[in-house]
Short mmCIF file of C-alpha atoms in Angstrom, two decimals:
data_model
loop_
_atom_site.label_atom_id
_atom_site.label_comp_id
_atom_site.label_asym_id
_atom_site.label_seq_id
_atom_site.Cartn_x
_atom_site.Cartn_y
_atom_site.Cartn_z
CA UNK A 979 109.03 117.17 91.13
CA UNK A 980 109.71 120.22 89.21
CA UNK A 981 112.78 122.23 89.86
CA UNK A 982 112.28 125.12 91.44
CA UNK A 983 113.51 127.70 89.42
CA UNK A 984 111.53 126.29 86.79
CA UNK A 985 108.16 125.92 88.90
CA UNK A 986 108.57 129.68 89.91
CA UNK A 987 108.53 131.34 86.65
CA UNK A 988 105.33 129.09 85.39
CA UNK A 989 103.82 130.49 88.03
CA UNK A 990 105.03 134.19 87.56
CA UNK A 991 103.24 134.01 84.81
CA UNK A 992 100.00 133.12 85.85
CA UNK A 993 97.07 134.44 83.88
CA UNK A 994 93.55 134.64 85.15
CA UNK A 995 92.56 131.17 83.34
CA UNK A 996 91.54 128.55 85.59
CA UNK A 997 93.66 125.34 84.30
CA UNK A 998 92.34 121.66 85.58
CA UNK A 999 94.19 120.10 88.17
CA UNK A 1000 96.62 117.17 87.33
CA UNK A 1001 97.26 116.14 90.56
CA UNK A 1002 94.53 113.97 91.66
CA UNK A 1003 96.07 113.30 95.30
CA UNK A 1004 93.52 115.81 96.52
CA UNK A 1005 91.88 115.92 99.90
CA UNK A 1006 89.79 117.99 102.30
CA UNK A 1007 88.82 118.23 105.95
CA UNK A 1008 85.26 118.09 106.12
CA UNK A 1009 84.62 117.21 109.84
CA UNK A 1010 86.70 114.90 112.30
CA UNK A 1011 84.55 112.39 112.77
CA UNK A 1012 82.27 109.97 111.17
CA UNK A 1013 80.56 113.40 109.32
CA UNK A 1014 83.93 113.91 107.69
CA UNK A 1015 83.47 110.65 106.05
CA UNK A 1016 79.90 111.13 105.17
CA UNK A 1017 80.55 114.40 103.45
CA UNK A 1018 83.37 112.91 101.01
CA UNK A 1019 80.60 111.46 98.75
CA UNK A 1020 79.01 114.90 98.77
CA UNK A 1021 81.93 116.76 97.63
CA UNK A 1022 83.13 114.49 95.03
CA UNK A 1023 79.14 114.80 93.36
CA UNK A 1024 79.63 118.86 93.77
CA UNK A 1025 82.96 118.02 91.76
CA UNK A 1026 81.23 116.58 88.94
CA UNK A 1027 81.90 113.24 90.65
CA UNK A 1028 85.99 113.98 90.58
CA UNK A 1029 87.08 111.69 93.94
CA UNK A 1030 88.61 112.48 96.89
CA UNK A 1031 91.42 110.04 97.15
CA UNK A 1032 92.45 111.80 100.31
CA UNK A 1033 91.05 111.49 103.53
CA UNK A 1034 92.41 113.42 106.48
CA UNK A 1035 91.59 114.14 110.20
CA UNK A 1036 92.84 114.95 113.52
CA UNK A 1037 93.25 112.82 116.64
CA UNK A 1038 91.86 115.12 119.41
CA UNK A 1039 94.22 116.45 121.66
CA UNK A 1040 92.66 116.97 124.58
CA UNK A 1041 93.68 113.84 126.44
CA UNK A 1042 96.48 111.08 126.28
CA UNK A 1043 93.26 108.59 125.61
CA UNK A 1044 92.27 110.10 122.75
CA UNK A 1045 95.48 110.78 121.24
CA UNK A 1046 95.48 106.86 121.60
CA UNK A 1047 93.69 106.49 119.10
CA UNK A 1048 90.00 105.15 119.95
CA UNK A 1049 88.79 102.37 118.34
CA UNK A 1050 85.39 104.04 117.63
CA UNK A 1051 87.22 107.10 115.82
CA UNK A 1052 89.13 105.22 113.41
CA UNK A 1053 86.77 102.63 112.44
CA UNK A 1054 84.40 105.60 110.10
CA UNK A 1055 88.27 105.85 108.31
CA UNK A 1056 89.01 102.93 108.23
CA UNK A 1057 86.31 101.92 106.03
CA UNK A 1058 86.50 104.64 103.62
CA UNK A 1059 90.33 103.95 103.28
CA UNK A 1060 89.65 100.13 102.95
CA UNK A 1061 87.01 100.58 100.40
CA UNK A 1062 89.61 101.53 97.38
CA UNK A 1063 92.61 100.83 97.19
CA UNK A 1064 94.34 104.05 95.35
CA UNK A 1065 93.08 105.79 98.76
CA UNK A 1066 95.32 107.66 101.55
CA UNK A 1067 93.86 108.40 104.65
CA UNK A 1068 95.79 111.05 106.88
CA UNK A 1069 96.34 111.76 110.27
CA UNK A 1070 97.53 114.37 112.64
CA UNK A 1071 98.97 113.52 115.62
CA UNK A 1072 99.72 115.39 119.01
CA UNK A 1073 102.56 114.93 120.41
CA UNK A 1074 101.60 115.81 123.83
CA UNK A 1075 97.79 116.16 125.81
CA UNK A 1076 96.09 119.54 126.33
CA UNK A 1077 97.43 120.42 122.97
CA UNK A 1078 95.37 123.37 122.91
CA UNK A 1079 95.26 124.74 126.83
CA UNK A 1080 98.01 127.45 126.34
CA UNK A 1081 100.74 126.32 128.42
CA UNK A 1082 103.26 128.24 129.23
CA UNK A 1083 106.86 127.96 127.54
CA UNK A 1084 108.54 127.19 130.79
CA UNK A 1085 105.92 123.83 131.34
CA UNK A 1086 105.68 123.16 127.66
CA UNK A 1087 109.76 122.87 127.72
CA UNK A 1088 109.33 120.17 130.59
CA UNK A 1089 106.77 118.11 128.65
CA UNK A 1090 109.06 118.20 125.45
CA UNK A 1091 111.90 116.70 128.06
CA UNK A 1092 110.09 113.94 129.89
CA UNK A 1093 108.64 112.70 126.22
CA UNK A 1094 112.04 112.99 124.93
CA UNK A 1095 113.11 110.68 127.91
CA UNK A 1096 110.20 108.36 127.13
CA UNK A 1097 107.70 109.11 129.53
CA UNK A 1098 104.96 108.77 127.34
CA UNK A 1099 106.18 105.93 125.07
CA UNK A 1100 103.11 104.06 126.03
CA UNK A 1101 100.48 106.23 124.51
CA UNK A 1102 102.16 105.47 121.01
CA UNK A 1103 102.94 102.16 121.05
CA UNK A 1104 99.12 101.91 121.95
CA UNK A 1105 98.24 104.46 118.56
CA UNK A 1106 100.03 102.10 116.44
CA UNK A 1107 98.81 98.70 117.35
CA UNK A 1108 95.47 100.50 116.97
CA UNK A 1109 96.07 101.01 113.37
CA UNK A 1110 97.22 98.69 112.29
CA UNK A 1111 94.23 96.19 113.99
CA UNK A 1112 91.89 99.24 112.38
CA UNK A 1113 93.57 98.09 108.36
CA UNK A 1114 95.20 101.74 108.95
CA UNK A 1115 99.05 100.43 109.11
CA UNK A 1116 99.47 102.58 105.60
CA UNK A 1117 98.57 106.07 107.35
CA UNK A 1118 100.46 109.34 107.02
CA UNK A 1119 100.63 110.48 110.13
CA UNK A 1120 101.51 114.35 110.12
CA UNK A 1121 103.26 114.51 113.82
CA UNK A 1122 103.23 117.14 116.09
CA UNK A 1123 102.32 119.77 112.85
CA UNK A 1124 102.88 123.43 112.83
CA UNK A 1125 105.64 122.77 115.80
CA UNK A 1126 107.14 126.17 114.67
CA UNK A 1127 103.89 128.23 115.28
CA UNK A 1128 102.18 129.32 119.33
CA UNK A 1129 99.21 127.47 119.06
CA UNK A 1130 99.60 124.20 120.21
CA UNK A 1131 101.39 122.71 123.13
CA UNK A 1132 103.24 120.26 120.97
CA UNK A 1133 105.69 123.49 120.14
CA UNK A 1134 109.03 123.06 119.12
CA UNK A 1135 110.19 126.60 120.10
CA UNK A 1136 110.49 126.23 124.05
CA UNK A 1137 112.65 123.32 123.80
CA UNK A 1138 113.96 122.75 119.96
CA UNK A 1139 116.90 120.30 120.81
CA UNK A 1140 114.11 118.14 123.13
CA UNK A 1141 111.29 118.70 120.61
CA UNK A 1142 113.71 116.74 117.60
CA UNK A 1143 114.32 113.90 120.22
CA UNK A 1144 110.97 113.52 121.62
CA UNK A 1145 109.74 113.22 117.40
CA UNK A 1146 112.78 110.93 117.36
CA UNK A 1147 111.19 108.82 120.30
CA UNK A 1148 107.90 108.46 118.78
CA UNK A 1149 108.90 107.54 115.27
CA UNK A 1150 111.19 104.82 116.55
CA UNK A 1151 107.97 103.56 119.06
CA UNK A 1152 105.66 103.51 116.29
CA UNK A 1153 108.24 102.08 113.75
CA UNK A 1154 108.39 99.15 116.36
CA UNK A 1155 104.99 98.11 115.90
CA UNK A 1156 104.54 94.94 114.14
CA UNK A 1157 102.95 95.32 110.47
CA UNK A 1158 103.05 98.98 110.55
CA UNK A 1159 103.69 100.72 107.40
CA UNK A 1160 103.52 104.44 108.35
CA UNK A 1161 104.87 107.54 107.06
CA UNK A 1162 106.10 110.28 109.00
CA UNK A 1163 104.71 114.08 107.69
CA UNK A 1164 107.21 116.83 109.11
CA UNK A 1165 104.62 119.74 108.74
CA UNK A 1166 105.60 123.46 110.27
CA UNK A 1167 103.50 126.86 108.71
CA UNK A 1168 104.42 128.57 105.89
CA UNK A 1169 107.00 131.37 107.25
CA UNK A 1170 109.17 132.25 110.24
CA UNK A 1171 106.29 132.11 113.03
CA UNK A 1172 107.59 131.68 116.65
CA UNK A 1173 111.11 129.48 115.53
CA UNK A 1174 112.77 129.17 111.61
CA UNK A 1175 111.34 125.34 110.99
CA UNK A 1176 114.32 124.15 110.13
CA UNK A 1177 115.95 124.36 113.47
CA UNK A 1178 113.11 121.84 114.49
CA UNK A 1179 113.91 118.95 111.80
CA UNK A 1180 114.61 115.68 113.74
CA UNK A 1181 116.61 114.08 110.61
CA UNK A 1182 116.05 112.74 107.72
CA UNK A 1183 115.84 108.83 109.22
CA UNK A 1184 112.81 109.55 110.91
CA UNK A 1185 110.65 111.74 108.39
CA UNK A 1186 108.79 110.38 105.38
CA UNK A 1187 107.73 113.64 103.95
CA UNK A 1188 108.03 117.36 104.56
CA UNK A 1189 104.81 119.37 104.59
CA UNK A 1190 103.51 122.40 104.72
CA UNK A 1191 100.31 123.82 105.85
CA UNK A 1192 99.55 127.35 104.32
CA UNK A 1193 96.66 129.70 104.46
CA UNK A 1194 95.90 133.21 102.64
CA UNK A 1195 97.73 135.31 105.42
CA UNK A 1196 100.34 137.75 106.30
CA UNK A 1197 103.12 137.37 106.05
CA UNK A 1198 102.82 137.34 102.17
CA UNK A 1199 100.16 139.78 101.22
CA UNK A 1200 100.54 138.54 97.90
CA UNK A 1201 101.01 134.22 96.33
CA UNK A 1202 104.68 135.54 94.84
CA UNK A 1203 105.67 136.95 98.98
CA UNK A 1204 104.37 133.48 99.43
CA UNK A 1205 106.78 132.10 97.45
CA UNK A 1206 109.89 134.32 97.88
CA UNK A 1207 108.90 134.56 101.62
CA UNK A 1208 111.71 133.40 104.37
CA UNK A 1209 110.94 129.88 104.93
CA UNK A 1210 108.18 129.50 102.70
CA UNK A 1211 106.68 127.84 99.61
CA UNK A 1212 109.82 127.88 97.64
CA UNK A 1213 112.12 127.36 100.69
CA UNK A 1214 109.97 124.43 101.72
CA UNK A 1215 110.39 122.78 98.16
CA UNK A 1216 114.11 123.76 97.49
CA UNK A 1217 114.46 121.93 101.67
CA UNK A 1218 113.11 118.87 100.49
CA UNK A 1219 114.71 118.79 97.69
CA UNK A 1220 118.23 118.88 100.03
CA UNK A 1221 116.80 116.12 101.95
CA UNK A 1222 115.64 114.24 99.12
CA UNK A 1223 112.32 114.22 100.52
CA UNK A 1224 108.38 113.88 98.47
CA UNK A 1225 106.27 117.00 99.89
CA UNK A 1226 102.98 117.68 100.89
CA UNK A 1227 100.16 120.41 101.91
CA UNK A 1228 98.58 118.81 104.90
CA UNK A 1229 96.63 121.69 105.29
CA UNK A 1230 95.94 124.69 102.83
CA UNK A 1231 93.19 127.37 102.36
CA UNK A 1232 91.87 130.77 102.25
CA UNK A 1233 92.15 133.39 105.48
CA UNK A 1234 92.86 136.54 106.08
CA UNK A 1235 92.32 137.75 103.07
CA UNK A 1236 88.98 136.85 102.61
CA UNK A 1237 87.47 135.54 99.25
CA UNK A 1238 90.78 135.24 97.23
CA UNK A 1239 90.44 133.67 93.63
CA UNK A 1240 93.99 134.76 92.23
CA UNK A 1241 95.12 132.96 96.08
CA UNK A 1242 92.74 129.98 94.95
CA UNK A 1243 94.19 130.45 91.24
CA UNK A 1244 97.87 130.45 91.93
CA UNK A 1245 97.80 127.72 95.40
CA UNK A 1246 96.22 124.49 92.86
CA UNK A 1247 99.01 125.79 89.93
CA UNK A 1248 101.90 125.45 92.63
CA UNK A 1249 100.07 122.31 93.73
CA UNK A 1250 100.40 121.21 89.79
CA UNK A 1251 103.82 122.44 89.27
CA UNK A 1252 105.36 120.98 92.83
CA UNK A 1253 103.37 117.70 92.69
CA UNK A 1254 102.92 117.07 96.38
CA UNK A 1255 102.36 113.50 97.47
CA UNK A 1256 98.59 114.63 98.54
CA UNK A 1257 97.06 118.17 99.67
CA UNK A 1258 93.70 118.37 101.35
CA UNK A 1259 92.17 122.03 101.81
CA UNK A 1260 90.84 122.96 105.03
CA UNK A 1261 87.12 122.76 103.91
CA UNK A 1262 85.42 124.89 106.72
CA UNK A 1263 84.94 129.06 107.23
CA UNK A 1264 87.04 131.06 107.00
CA UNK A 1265 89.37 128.46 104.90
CA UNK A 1266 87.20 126.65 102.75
CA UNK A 1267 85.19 126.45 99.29
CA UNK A 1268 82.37 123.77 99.75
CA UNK A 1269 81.24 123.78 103.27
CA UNK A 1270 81.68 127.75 103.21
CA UNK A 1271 79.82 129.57 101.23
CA UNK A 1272 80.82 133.00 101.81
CA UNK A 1273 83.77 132.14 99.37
CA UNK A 1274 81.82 132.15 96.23
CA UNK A 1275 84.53 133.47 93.73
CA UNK A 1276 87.12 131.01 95.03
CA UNK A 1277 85.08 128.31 95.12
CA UNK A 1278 84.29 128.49 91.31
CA UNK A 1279 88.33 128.55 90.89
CA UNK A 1280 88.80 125.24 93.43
CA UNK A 1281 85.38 123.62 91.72
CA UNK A 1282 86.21 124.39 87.87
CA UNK A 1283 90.23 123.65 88.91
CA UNK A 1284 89.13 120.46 90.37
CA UNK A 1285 85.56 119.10 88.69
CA UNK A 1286 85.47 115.92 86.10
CA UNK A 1287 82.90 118.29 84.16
CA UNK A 1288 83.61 121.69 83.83
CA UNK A 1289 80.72 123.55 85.36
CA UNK A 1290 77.88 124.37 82.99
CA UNK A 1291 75.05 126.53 82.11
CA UNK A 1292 71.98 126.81 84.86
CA UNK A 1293 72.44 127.36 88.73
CA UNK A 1294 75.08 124.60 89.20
CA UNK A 1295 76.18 122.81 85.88
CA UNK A 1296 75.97 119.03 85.57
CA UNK A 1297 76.35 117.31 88.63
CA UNK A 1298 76.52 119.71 90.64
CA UNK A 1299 74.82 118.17 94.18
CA UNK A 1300 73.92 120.50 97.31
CA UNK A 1301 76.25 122.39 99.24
CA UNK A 1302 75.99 123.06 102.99
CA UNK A 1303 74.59 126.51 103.74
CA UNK A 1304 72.78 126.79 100.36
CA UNK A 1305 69.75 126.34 102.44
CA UNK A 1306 70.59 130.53 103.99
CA UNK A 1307 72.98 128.99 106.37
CA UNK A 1308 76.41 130.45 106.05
CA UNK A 1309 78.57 127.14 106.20
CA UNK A 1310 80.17 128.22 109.34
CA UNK A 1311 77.89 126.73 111.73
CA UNK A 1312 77.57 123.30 110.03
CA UNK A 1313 76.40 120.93 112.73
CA UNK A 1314 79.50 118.73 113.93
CA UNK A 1315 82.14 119.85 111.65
CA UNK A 1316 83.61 121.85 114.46
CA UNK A 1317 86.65 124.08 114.19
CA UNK A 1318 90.37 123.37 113.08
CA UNK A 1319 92.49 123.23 115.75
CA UNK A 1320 93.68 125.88 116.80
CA UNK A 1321 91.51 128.32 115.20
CA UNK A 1322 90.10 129.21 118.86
#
């Protein structure tokens, strides 16, 4: 990892070149289920055939028997993560059911407490013997992510002190499993949100790597506020750092601010200076490059940034392969993608 005083001025100093990506621990969300795997080989042939050693998805959230784990969701990952070996395959985890039903603080606070008391010990115990019988016992698992934000029930702010034990709970469940080899991703957003992340950090024995999912959005109207931002890009590296902990970008993409190149442009050189153990972009509208195609300047950036062969002459350049909505569909309404959570 590059220091950070050293990874900020590169980056100062940008210029409007696009430079290839070294870091080839690149990922994307293309879809949650079995259609997530199915698009990888399409992306990777739109790349000039660069792969996606990556894979990452979301255990729904809705119920406590899904957040299990079933065996009919994993087995699509399973076999794209058993096929190579250089390949990671993520996943993030709820921490608690009805992740995504807007509970109020006052009942969210009581959830944090009974899990921290190990009321729902069960429900991860059963997750990890589930991966590991799936050939997944090598899965990141980024746990109870963006805990520092509204959106999910699995908030840290209502309860931080039960929050940190109730992550401490589940690690040490999951940790118990025989043949497991997981790693823990501690993932807040970029920023300040609803709680400063750090007050939510269970310790350094029970996280793996620290995270960060950020997206093309106030605060940080431009990549250096990013940067410079309380509690964000450089104050997630320079926290690592202190912990002596590898980072990552779970989640990453465009936003607010519509079709960004210089965000797109400046994002994959932090990627390259920082060298994250993976990053997977959140490939769907309004976030992404491939499956969204009203993106078309940043997705040049990401594709020339990314592609084994630069892009060349004619309506694609070699190896190019189709993209979703090419056909007059926009991308946004790509059948069974579905949204991010928490993107309403």
């Amino acid at each position: 990892m590059i220091g950070l005083g050293i990874a900020t001025t590169v980056l100062l100093a940008a210029t409007t070149s696009v430079t290839p990506l070294s870091n080839d621990s690149f990922g994307a969300f293309l879809g949650s289920g079995a259609e997530g795997v199915d698009r990888a080989e399409l992306l990777e042939h739109w790349l000039g055939g660069t792969e996606m050693t990556v894979g990452r998805t979301y255990l729904p959230g809705d119920l406590w028997s899904n957040i299990e784990g079933r065996p009919e969701f994993l087995a699509p990952w399973a076999g794209w993560r058993q096929e190579k070996d250089d390949r990671l395959f993520v996943l993030n985890v709820p921490m608690l059911e009805r992740n995504e039903d807007d509970l109020p603080d006052h009942l969210v606070g009581q959830l944090l407490r009974s899990g921290a008391s190990g009321s729902y010990d069960q429900h991860f115990r059963v997750l990890g013997e589930r991966l590991v019988a799936a050939g997944l016992a090598d899965a990141v698992l980024v746990l109870g992510w963006e805990m520092n934000g509204t959106t999910y029930t699995h908030r840290c702010a209502p309860d931080p002190e039960a929050w940190k034990r109730y992550w401490r709970r589940i690690v040490t469940t999951m940790r118990a499993v025989p043949g497991q080899d997981f790693r823990f991703d501690f993932a807040p957003n970029r920023g300040t949100d609803a709680i400063e992340w750090d007050r939510c950090y269970p310790g350094d024995d029970v996280v793996d790597i620290i995270g960060m999912d950020t997206y093309d959005q106030p605060p940080g109207e431009t990549f250096d506020e990013q940067i410079s931002q309380p509690y964000g890009l450089q104050f997630h590296v320079d926290f690592a750092a202190a912990h002596g902990k590898p980072i990552s970008f779970p989640e990453w993409g465009l936003f607010r601010n519509g079709d960004n190149p210089e965000y797109m442009r400046r994002m994959l050189e932090w990627i390259d200076a920082v060298q994250p153990v993976y990053h997977s972009i959140s490939d769907y509208c309004p976030h992404g490059v491939w499956q969204c195609v009203q993106n078309p300047a940043s997705s040049e950036v990401f594709r020339a940034a990314l592609s084994a062969t630069p892009p060349g002459s004619g309506a694609g350049g070699p190896g190019r392969g189709p993209r979703p909505g090419e056909d007059g569909d926009d991308g946004a309404g790509d059948p069974g993608r579905g949204p991010r959570p928490g993107d309403g």
